[in-house]
C-alpha positions in Angstrom: 5.6 -17.5 20.7 5.7 -18.4 24.3 8.9 -20.3 25.2 6.7 -23.2 26.2 5.3 -23.6 22.7 8.7 -23.3 20.9 9.9 -26.5 21.3 6.8 -28.1 19.8 6.6 -25.6 16.9 10.3 -26.4 15.9 9.5 -30.3 16.1 6.9 -29.4 13.6 9.2 -28.0 11.4 11.6 -30.7 11.6 8.9 -33.5 11.0 6.9 -31.2 8.7 4.7 -33.1 5.8 5.4 -32.2 2.3 3.0 -29.5 1.2 1.6 -31.4 -1.5 0.6 -34.9 -2.0 2.3 -37.7 -0.4 5.8 -37.2 -2.0 7.7 -33.5 -2.1 8.9 -32.6 -5.5 12.5 -32.3 -6.3 12.5 -29.4 -8.9 14.3 -26.2 -7.8 12.9 -22.7 -9.3 15.6 -21.3 -11.9 16.7 -17.8 -11.4 14.4 -16.4 -14.3 11.2 -18.2 -12.7 12.1 -16.5 -9.4 13.2 -13.1 -10.4 12.2 -12.4 -13.8 8.4 -12.9 -13.0 8.4 -16.2 -15.2 5.3 -17.4 -13.5 1.8 -18.2 -15.4 0.5 -14.9 -15.0 0.1 -15.4 -11.2 4.0 -14.2 -10.9 4.9 -17.6 -9.5 6.4 -20.7 -11.4 4.5 -24.0 -10.3 1.2 -22.2 -10.0 -1.6 -21.6 -12.2 -3.1 -18.1 -12.5 -6.2 -17.3 -11.0 -9.0 -15.6 -13.1 -8.4 -11.9 -13.8 -11.6 -10.7 -11.9 -12.1 -6.8 -12.6 -15.2 -6.5 -10.3 -19.0 -6.9 -10.1 -21.2 -6.1 -12.9 -24.4 -6.4 -10.9 -25.8 -8.4 -8.2 -25.7 -11.5 -10.4 -22.6 -11.2 -12.3 -18.8 -10.5 -12.2 -16.4 -9.8 -15.2 -13.4 -11.6 -16.0 -10.5 -10.9 -18.7 -9.6 -13.8 -20.8 -7.1 -13.6 -23.5 -7.7 -10.0 -23.8 -11.5 -10.4 -24.0 -13.9 -9.4 -20.9 -16.5 -12.0 -20.0 -19.5 -11.7 -17.7 -19.7 -14.8 -15.3 -22.8 -15.8 -13.8 -22.6 -16.2 -10.2 -25.2 -18.9 -9.8 -23.7 -21.2 -12.0 -20.6 -19.9 -13.2 -21.6 -20.1 -17.1 -19.8 -17.1 -19.0 -21.0 -14.9 -22.2 -18.9 -12.7 -23.9 -19.6 -9.2 -22.2 -16.8 -7.1 -24.7 -14.3 -8.0 -27.2 -11.9 -4.7 -27.2 -10.8 -5.8 -30.4 -14.1 -4.5 -32.1 -13.5 -0.9 -30.6 -10.4 -0.4 -32.8 -12.4 0.4 -35.7 -14.3 3.3 -34.3 -11.5 5.1 -32.7 -8.3 6.6 -33.8 -5.1 4.2 -34.1 -4.0 3.5 -30.4 -6.7 5.4 -28.6 -8.4 2.3 -26.9 -5.0 0.7 -26.2 -4.9 3.4 -23.2 -6.5 2.7 -19.7 -10.1 4.1 -19.7 -9.9 7.0 -17.8 -13.5 7.1 -16.5 -16.5 5.2 -17.6 -20.5 5.2 -17.0 -21.9 2.5 -14.1 -23.3 0.6 -17.1 -19.9 0.8 -19.4 -21.6 2.1 -22.2 -19.5 5.3 -22.3 -16.0 5.8 -21.6 -13.6 8.5 -21.6 -9.7 8.1 -22.6 -6.7 10.3 -22.2 -4.7 10.2 -25.4 -1.5 12.5 -25.7 -3.1 14.5 -22.8 -6.4 15.2 -24.7 -9.8 13.9 -23.9 -11.7 11.4 -26.0 -15.5 9.9 -25.5 -16.4 6.6 -26.7 -20.0 5.4 -26.8 -19.3 1.5 -26.8 -23.1 0.5 -27.6 -23.3 2.9 -30.8 -19.4 2.1 -31.6 -18.7 5.8 -32.3 -16.2 8.2 -30.7 -14.9 12.0 -30.8 -12.5 14.2 -29.5 -13.3 16.6 -26.9 -10.3 18.6 -26.2 -7.2 19.5 -28.2 -4.9 21.9 -25.9 -1.3 22.5 -25.3 -1.3 21.5 -21.6 -3.0 18.3 -20.7 -6.0 17.4 -19.0 -5.8 15.7 -15.7 -8.2 13.1 -13.9 -11.3 13.2 -16.0 -14.1 12.2 -13.7 -17.4 11.5 -14.8 -20.3 13.0 -13.2 -22.9 10.8 -11.1 -25.2 10.8 -13.9 -22.9 10.4 -16.5 -23.5 13.8 -18.4 -20.7 15.9 -17.3 -16.9 15.4 -17.0 -15.1 17.2 -14.6 -10.9 17.5 -15.0 -8.2 19.8 -14.1 -5.8 21.8 -16.6 -3.0 23.7 -15.9 -3.8 24.4 -12.1 -7.5 25.1 -13.0 -11.1 23.2 -12.8 -13.2 22.7 -15.7 -16.1 20.7 -16.9 -17.3 19.5 -20.0 -20.9 19.0 -20.8 -21.0 15.7 -22.7 -24.7 16.5 -24.5 -24.0 20.1 -25.2 -20.4 19.7 -26.2 -19.3 22.6 -24.3 -16.4 23.1 -22.2 -16.6 25.3 -18.9 -13.8 26.7 -17.0 -14.6 27.0 -13.2 -11.5 28.8 -11.7 -9.0 31.0 -13.3 -6.3 31.7 -10.9 -4.1 28.4 -11.8 -0.1 29.0 -12.0 2.9 27.0 -11.1 2.4 27.4 -7.3 -1.7 27.7 -7.5 -3.4 24.4 -8.4 -7.4 23.9 -7.9 -8.5 20.5 -7.9 -5.3 18.8 -8.4 -3.2 18.5 -5.1 0.1 19.7 -3.7 2.5 16.5 -3.6 2.8 16.3 0.3 -1.2 15.6 0.1 -0.9 13.6 -2.6 1.9 11.4 -1.1 0.5 11.3 2.5 -3.3 12.1 2.6 -5.2 11.7 -0.5 -2.7 8.8 -1.4 -1.1 7.7 -4.6 -4.2 5.9 -5.7 -5.7 9.6 -6.1 -3.4 10.6 -8.9 -3.6 14.0 -7.4 -7.1 14.2 -7.9 -8.7 16.9 -5.2 -12.0 17.4 -6.6 -15.6 15.6 -5.8 -18.8 15.7 -7.5 -22.2 16.1 -5.8 -24.6 13.1 -5.7 -26.9 15.1 -7.8 -24.5 16.2 -10.2 -25.0 19.9 -9.9 -21.8 21.2 -8.0 -18.4 20.3 -7.4 -16.2 20.7 -4.2 -12.6 21.2 -4.4 -9.6 21.6 -2.6 -7.0 24.7 -3.8 -3.7 24.6 -3.1 -1.0 27.5 -2.7 2.8 25.8 -3.0 4.0 29.6 -2.6 5.3 29.0 0.9 6.9 25.4 0.3 10.6 25.1 0.0 11.8 24.1 -3.3 14.2 20.8 -3.7 16.2 20.5 -6.6 16.3 17.2 -8.1 18.9 16.4 -10.8 18.5 15.0 -14.1 21.5 13.6 -15.6 20.4 13.5 -19.1 22.2 15.1 -22.1 24.9 17.3 -22.4 24.0 19.6 -19.5 21.5 17.7 -17.5 18.5 19.7 -16.0 16.9 20.3 -12.6 13.3 19.5 -11.8 12.2 21.8 -8.9 10.0 20.2 -6.6 7.7 21.6 -3.9 8.6 19.5 -0.8 8.2 20.5 2.5 10.5 18.8 4.8 10.1 18.3 8.7 9.4 21.5 10.4 8.9 23.4 7.2 5.8 25.3 5.8 3.0 23.3 4.3 0.9 24.6 1.1 -1.8 26.7 2.1 -5.3 24.8 1.4 -8.6 26.4 1.0 -12.0 24.1 0.2 -14.1 25.5 -2.3 -17.7 24.7 -4.1 -18.4 25.7 -7.4 -21.7 25.0 -9.7 -21.0 22.4 -12.6 -22.1 25.2 -15.3 -19.4 27.9 -13.7 -20.0 30.9 -11.4 -18.8 32.1 -8.5 -16.8 29.7 -6.3 -18.0 29.7 -2.5 -15.1 29.3 -0.1 -15.6 27.7 3.2 -14.5 29.9 5.9 -11.2 28.6 7.1 -8.6 31.2 7.3 -6.9 31.2 4.0 -3.2 31.0 5.5 -3.9 28.7 8.4 -1.2 26.2 9.3 -3.6 23.1 9.4 -4.7 20.1 7.2 -8.1 20.2 5.3 -8.9 16.8 3.2 -11.3 14.1 2.7 -14.3 16.0 1.0 -17.5 14.0 0.5 -21.4 15.2 0.2 -24.4 14.5 2.2 -26.7 12.4 0.3 -29.0 15.3 -0.6 -26.2 17.3 -2.2 -27.0 20.0 0.4 -23.8 20.1 2.6 -20.1 19.3 2.7 -18.1 16.9 5.0 -14.7 18.3 5.3 -12.1 17.0 7.7 -9.8 19.1 9.6 -6.8 18.2 11.4 -4.4 20.4 13.2 -0.7 20.6 12.2 0.2 18.7 15.4 -1.7 16.0 14.2 -3.7 15.1 17.3 -7.1 16.5 17.0 -9.6 15.7 14.2 -12.9 17.5 13.2 -15.3 16.4 11.3 -17.3 19.3 10.0 -20.5 20.4 8.1 -19.7 23.0 5.3 -22.4 24.9 3.3 -21.5 25.2 -0.4 -23.9 28.2 -0.7 -22.5 30.4 2.5 -19.3 29.2 3.0 -20.2 28.4 6.8 -18.7 25.4 8.8 -19.9 23.9 12.0 -18.3 20.9 13.6 -19.9 17.7 13.8 -17.7 15.5 15.8 -14.3 15.9 17.3 -11.6 13.4 18.2 -8.2 14.0 20.1 -5.5 11.4 21.2 -2.3 11.5 23.0 -0.3 10.6 20.0 -1.9 10.9 16.8 -5.0 10.7 15.0 -6.0 9.5 11.3 -8.6 10.8 8.6 -11.9 9.1 8.6 -11.1 7.1 5.7 -14.4 5.1 5.9 -16.6 7.7 6.7 -20.3 6.7 5.4 -23.3 8.4 5.4 -26.6 6.2 6.0 -30.0 7.1 4.6 -31.4 8.4 7.6 -28.1 10.6 8.3 -26.4 8.5 10.8 -22.6 8.6 10.2 -20.7 5.6 10.2 -16.7 5.9 11.4 -14.0 3.9 11.7 -11.5 5.1 14.5 -8.8 3.6 16.4 -9.6 6.1 19.6 -9.8 2.9 22.0 -6.6 1.4 20.9 -8.2 -0.5 18.2 -9.8 0.1 14.9 -13.4 -0.1 15.5 -16.7 1.1 14.1 -18.8 3.7 15.8 -22.4 5.1 14.9 -23.1 9.0 15.2 -26.2 10.9 15.0 -26.5 13.3 12.0 -25.3 16.1 14.7 -22.0 14.0 15.9 -23.8 12.5 19.1 -22.4 8.8 19.4 -25.1 6.7 19.5 -23.1 3.4 19.9 -19.7 1.9 19.5 -20.5 -1.0 17.2 -17.5 -3.2 17.7 -15.2 -3.6 20.3 -12.3 -5.6 22.0 -8.5 -6.8 21.0 -8.9 -7.0 16.9 -9.3 -4.5 14.1 -11.6 -3.5 11.5 -9.2 -3.0 8.8 -11.6 -1.5 6.2 -15.4 -1.4 5.4 -16.5 -3.7 2.6 -20.3 -3.1 2.0 -23.1 -1.9 3.8 -26.5 -3.3 3.8 -28.9 -1.1 5.2 -32.1 -3.0 4.5 -30.5 -6.3 6.6 -29.3 -3.8 8.9 -25.7 -5.1 8.7 -21.9 -3.7 7.5 -19.7 -6.2 6.1 -15.7 -5.5 7.4 -12.3 -6.9 6.6 -10.9 -7.7 10.0 -7.9 -8.8 11.4 -7.8 -10.7 14.8 -5.9 -9.3 17.8 -5.0 -12.6 19.5 -1.3 -13.6 19.7 -1.0 -16.3 17.2 -3.8 -15.0 15.1 -3.1 -11.5 14.2 -1.7 -12.5 10.7 -4.8 -13.5 9.5 -7.5 -11.6 8.1 -11.3 -12.2 8.1 -14.7 -11.2 6.5 -16.9 -10.4 9.5 -20.6 -9.0 9.7 -21.5 -6.3 12.0 -25.1 -5.6 13.1 -26.0 -1.9 13.0 -28.0 -2.2 16.1 -25.1 -3.1 18.0 -26.1 -6.3 19.1 -23.0 -8.4 17.8 -20.8 -9.5 15.0 -20.3 -12.7 13.1 -17.1 -14.2 11.7 -18.0 -15.3 8.0 -14.7 -16.9 7.0 -13.4 -19.3 8.9 -10.4 -21.1 7.3 -7.2 -19.1 8.5 -5.3 -17.1 5.8 -5.2 -13.7 4.2 -8.0 -12.8 2.4 -8.7 -10.4 -0.8 -12.7 -9.7 -1.0 -15.0 -8.3 -3.6 -18.8 -7.8 -2.3 -21.4 -8.0 -4.8 -23.1 -4.4 -5.1 -26.5 -6.0 -3.8 -24.3 -7.7 -0.8 -26.2 -11.1 -1.6 -22.4 -12.7 -2.5 -18.8 -12.0 -2.5 -15.8 -13.5 -3.9 -12.7 -14.3 -1.8 -9.3 -14.9 -2.8 -7.5 -16.8 0.3 -3.9 -18.2 0.8 -2.1 -19.3 3.8 1.5 -20.3 4.3 0.8 -23.8 3.5 -1.9 -23.4 0.9 -1.5 -21.5 -2.6 -4.2 -19.3 -3.6 -7.9 -20.3 -3.9 -10.8 -18.0 -5.4 -14.1 -18.9 -4.0 -17.6 -17.5 -4.3 -19.5 -17.3 -0.8 -23.1 -16.2 0.1 -23.3 -13.3 2.5 -23.6 -15.7 5.5 -20.1 -17.0 4.3 -21.3 -20.1 3.0 -19.1 -21.3 0.3 -21.1 -21.7 -2.9 -18.3 -23.3 -4.9 -14.4 -22.9 -5.3 -13.9 -20.8 -8.6 -10.3 -21.3 -9.2 -7.2 -22.8 -7.5 -3.6 -21.9 -8.1 -2.7 -25.3 -7.7 -1.6 -27.1 -11.4 -0.3 -30.1 -12.8 3.2 -28.8 -11.9 2.9 -27.8 -8.5 3.7 -30.9 -6.6 6.9 -31.1 -8.8 8.6 -28.2 -6.9 10.5 -28.5 -3.7 8.8 -26.3 -1.7 10.1 -24.8 1.4 8.5 -25.5 4.7 6.5 -21.9 5.7 5.4 -21.0 9.0 4.1 -18.0 11.3 5.1 -17.9 14.6 6.2 -15.4 17.5 9.4 -14.5 18.7 9.7 -13.2 22.4 10.9 -9.9 22.8 12.1 -10.1 26.4 9.9 -7.8 27.7 6.5 -9.8 27.3 5.8 -8.5 23.8 5.4 -11.4 20.9 7.0 -10.4 17.6 5.5 -12.1 14.6 7.4 -13.8 12.3 7.4 -16.0 9.2 10.2 -17.9 7.3 10.5 -20.3 4.9 13.1 -23.3 5.7 14.8 -25.3 3.0 12.9 -28.3 1.9 15.7 -30.6 2.9 15.8 -29.1 6.2 18.3 -30.8 8.7 18.8 -29.3 12.1 22.3 -30.7 12.4 23.4 -28.1 9.9 23.6 -24.3 10.0 21.7 -22.3 7.6 22.1 -18.1 6.7 19.0 -15.8 7.2 17.7 -13.3 4.8 15.3 -10.9 6.9 13.0 -9.0 4.6 11.5 -6.0 6.7 9.9 -2.8 6.2 9.4 -1.6 9.7 7.0 1.4 9.4 4.1 2.5 11.9 1.4 0.3 11.4 2.8 -1.4 8.2 3.3 -4.8 8.9 4.6 -7.6 6.5 4.1 -10.7 8.4 0.8 -12.5 7.1 -0.6 -16.0 6.9 -0.3 -16.0 3.2 1.6 -17.9 0.6 5.5 -16.8 0.2 6.7 -15.4 -2.8 8.9 -17.6 -5.2 12.1 -15.7 -4.4 11.7 -16.9 -0.7 11.2 -20.7 -1.8 14.1 -20.0 -4.4 16.5 -19.3 -1.5 15.0 -21.7 0.6 16.0 -24.4 -1.8 19.7 -23.1 -1.8 20.0 -23.3 1.8 19.1 -20.0 2.8 16.2 -19.0 5.5 13.9 -16.4 4.2 12.5 -14.5 7.0 9.9 -11.8 7.5 10.1 -9.8 10.9 7.5 -7.5 12.5 7.9 -5.3 15.8 5.4 -4.4 18.0 4.6 -1.0 16.5 3.7 -2.8 13.1 0.1 -2.8 13.8 -0.3 -6.5 15.5 -1.1 -5.1 18.7 -3.3 -2.4 18.0 -3.0 1.6 18.0 -1.5 0.9 21.4 1.2 -0.9 20.1 1.7 1.2 17.4 1.4 4.4 19.5 4.8 3.2 21.3 6.4 4.8 18.3 5.5 8.4 18.7 8.4 10.4 19.1 10.7 7.6 18.6 11.2 6.3 15.3 14.1 3.8 15.3 13.9 3.0 19.0 11.5 0.0 19.2 12.5 -1.5 15.7 15.8 -1.8 16.8 15.1 -3.3 20.2 12.6 -5.9 18.9 14.6 -6.6 15.5 18.1 -7.1 17.7 16.1 -9.2 20.3 15.0 -11.2 17.1 18.3 -11.4 15.9 19.4 -13.0 19.1 17.2 -15.3 19.3 18.0 -16.6 16.0 21.5 -17.0 16.8 20.7 -19.3 19.8 19.0 -21.7 17.4 21.4 -24.5 16.5 20.9 -24.7 12.9 21.2 -20.9 12.2 24.6 -19.4 11.0 25.2 -16.9 13.7 27.9 -15.0 11.2 25.6 -14.8 8.3 22.4 -12.9 9.2 21.3 -10.7 6.3 18.7 -8.0 6.7 16.7 -5.9 3.4 14.2 -3.6 2.8 13.3 -0.5 0.8 12.0 2.9 1.8 11.2 2.7 5.5 12.7 -0.9 5.0 15.8 1.0 3.9 16.0 3.1 6.8 15.4 0.3 9.3 18.4 -1.9 7.1 20.7 0.9 7.9 20.2 1.5 11.5 20.2 -2.4 11.9 23.7 -2.1 10.4 24.5 1.2 12.5 22.8 1.4 15.9 21.9 -2.2 15.8 25.4 -3.3 14.9 26.8 -6.2 15.0 23.6 -7.9 15.3 23.1 -8.1 11.5 26.1 -9.0 9.3 25.1 -7.8 6.1 22.1 -6.0 4.5 20.6 -4.0 1.4 18.9 -0.9 1.8 16.9 0.8 -1.0 16.0 4.1 -1.2 16.3 4.8 2.1 15.4 7.5 4.7 18.5 8.2 6.7 17.3 11.4 9.0 13.9 12.4 9.6 14.6 16.0 9.1 15.3 15.1 5.4 11.5 13.5 5.0 8.2 15.2 4.6 5.8 17.3 7.3 2.8 15.2 7.1 4.3 11.5 7.7 7.1 12.6 9.9 5.5 14.8 11.8 2.4 12.4 12.4 4.9 10.3 14.4 7.9 12.4 15.4 6.2 16.1 15.9 8.7 19.1 14.7 12.3 19.0 14.9 12.3 21.9 17.1 9.8 20.0 19.3 11.8 16.7 19.4 15.4 17.1 19.2 16.3 14.2 21.0 14.1 11.8 19.0 15.2 13.3 15.8 19.0 12.5 16.9 18.2 9.2 18.2 16.5 8.2 15.1 18.9 9.3 12.7 21.5 7.0 11.0 24.5 9.1 11.1 24.0 9.5 14.8 25.1 5.6 15.1 27.5 5.2 12.2 30.5 5.1 14.5 29.0 1.4 15.1 29.1 0.5 11.6 31.6 -2.6 10.5 30.5 -3.2 7.0 28.5 -5.4 5.3 26.0 -2.8 3.3 24.9 -2.6 -0.3 22.7 0.8 -0.9 20.9 1.4 -4.1 18.8 4.5 -4.8 17.1 6.1 -7.9 18.6 9.6 -8.9 15.2 11.3 -9.2 13.1 10.0 -6.2 10.8 12.4 -5.6 9.6 10.5 -2.4 12.8 9.7 -0.4 15.3 12.0 -1.8 18.7 10.9 -2.9 20.1 13.2 -0.4 19.6 10.6 2.2 21.7 8.0 1.0 24.1 10.8 -0.2 24.6 12.0 3.0 25.3 8.4 4.4 27.9 7.8 1.4 29.7 11.0 2.3 30.4 9.4 6.0 31.4 6.2 4.7 33.9 7.6 2.4 35.3 9.9 4.8 35.5 7.5 7.4 36.9 5.0 4.6 34.2 2.0 5.4 33.7 -0.7 3.1 30.1 -0.6 1.3 28.4 -1.1 -1.9 26.4 1.6 -3.8 24.4 1.5 -6.7 22.4 4.5 -8.1 19.9 4.2 -10.9 19.7 7.2 -13.3 16.2 8.9 -13.9 14.6 6.4 -11.5 11.9 7.5 -9.1 11.3 5.9 -5.8 10.6 2.8 -7.5 13.1 1.8 -10.4 12.1 2.0 -14.2 10.9 -1.4 -15.6 14.6 -1.5 -17.7 16.6 -1.2 -14.6 14.5 -4.1 -12.3 16.7 -6.7 -14.1 19.7 -5.4 -13.2 18.8 -4.6 -9.6 17.3 -8.3 -8.9 20.8 -9.6 -10.6 23.1 -7.3 -8.6 21.2 -8.0 -5.3 20.9 -11.7 -6.1 24.7 -12.1 -6.4 25.3 -9.6 -3.2 23.7 -12.7 -1.2 25.5 -15.4 -2.9 28.6 -13.5 -2.0 28.0 -12.7 1.5 25.7 -15.6 3.0 26.5 -18.4 0.5 30.4 -17.6 0.5 30.1 -17.0 -3.5 29.2 -20.4 -4.3 25.4 -20.8 -5.6 24.3 -24.5 -4.9 23.6 -26.6 -7.6 20.1 -27.6 -8.4 19.3 -31.5 -8.2 18.8 -33.3 -11.6 15.4 -33.3 -12.9 14.3 -35.9 -15.4 13.8 -33.9 -18.5 10.1 -34.7 -18.9 9.3 -33.0 -15.4 11.5 -29.7 -16.3 11.1 -27.0 -18.9 13.5 -26.4 -21.4 16.6 -24.6 -20.0 18.9 -22.4 -21.8 22.7 -22.7 -21.2 22.5 -19.5 -19.4 19.9 -20.7 -17.2 22.1 -23.8 -16.4 25.1 -21.7 -15.3 22.9 -19.7 -13.1 21.8 -22.4 -11.0 
């Protein structure tokens, strides 16, 4: 925030009116409400749960889950009719089958596929019948229905299969699957960093005409094995994970195409053992060609290629190069005339480009200092595309908006005009969209909009009968000067009875990764308000590479992870200490994964600007993390030794003065426990004070049974370090306005 505006903003904080009504409530959140998920469905006490919308059924209806039943809601007037009672399916299927998630379904939801005990079952909802499809030792994975709904594709034991649902016939399409060869099932590093966790390792794609499949074949043979130790039982056991760390060999990848009925696989003509990345396959609308995205190991060149599923020939359609790194075209869309709609950050901001079928650029559809975050819907008949946008102006970057872009390049319209963070579901015909919006001063609302953005009606609000009885903190988004002209986005929640003459400790919650900002103009969590009620300022903070300044800002992190994070977070800590109401010796910082790394760096390289911190599952040295993510930003260790040295926590360990709590899951397959153990080794060897908690048999996220312990221990750490070991008592609330409290709850609060 420009310094000339700072005084007025702080005055706004000091004199801020209550969020709800004319009088501010006095009720404090209990520990259980804030940390044990005691909210009413929305995960937040004091607010009502919004309807559980699962998606649009058609252009006129969306589906909601209400008390376990699925209702069809009419957009025109909000009337609801019962769409499905899941209980009625229990009589047609083996016990417990329909309690499992639906693995695949036809577009009309009339036929569904379930995975039970690793085997496939098909359910005909209309006919109220079910039948078992497979009964094998190895489990079936990622069952996916063909576009016509008549066939099923899946993997088993590293091979790709189809199942003809009409002929009741399984066909095996590949036969070389093994412990290291996987057809249609992703290698770990592709799952984590390229295809994404939402893929669940699926690496095959149906052609639109349902006659063929394209797939990726992975050979993990060259990838080093990392041992993950399970401490179960008398002898424990080792899990051997194929995990390429920075500079290591990657899996070999090939692209294949095969008929759904089986036969010879056509391999696209890439060198079978080349050191490159192949991903994001898709088909042309006529099912005659494949789109394949190729990226070099250096990740500075991206090519969109056509692949011939008959001959295997590949030809380049378009190419993009950047000095820092390129990103896969995740929103690649083919129009009916063959034109390609591409989202790219090549000009410094994410924008839309229209290319001819041969790759020639026709026009740039959007431009300027703002970002197209994702495509929501393409309406070719109207000549427009709907996108989720992020403004680029200082003081607006924490908002999101729905914008409409004209395909002829004549302009862009902003359809949502109230500031905040939006989540949008567009109707399949593009005539309406549902938007969930909140801001730091307004809890979430669900509204129905027409295609031009006009609000048809408010569907639901999170404000409830008890909302006004709580002592909500005062939240605000603003910016902090970095000292060199860059404004750093920040969000804080001040105590409800904020007094500028008092001094308050601060908890800064961060992530810190490239293009991974956490400051959003959205309603703050219950935990943030819990701490504000107890006299702790809760804060989120982003640096210059977090995405608020476009790719231009993010690219500053190239070959220098840890540099700008520590510069900017350090300047923010200095700014906080200059505020008369901040307790200068009680500034805490916390984060997990990359946020854990940033926390460790803050307590070493950034010491003593931060007093205490909680680091969860942190990277401690980029040589210990995977190839795809690390080399995208840092290049290989042999190419950037200074960057890897300066970005390692132990390089700065001699600055550590204490205040660390470190937690990690023992079988973390993403950020290995090795990262924390190397830090622990140094701390113990040098007799430095710290706290450590390891969680047995937990991955990168903790098991549900361990989260209660982790929340309590972290909570108590902040009480000890920021509040002198004394948790302020909640004010007395008339019994009629408060929920019944147990003795344990009363003792905690």
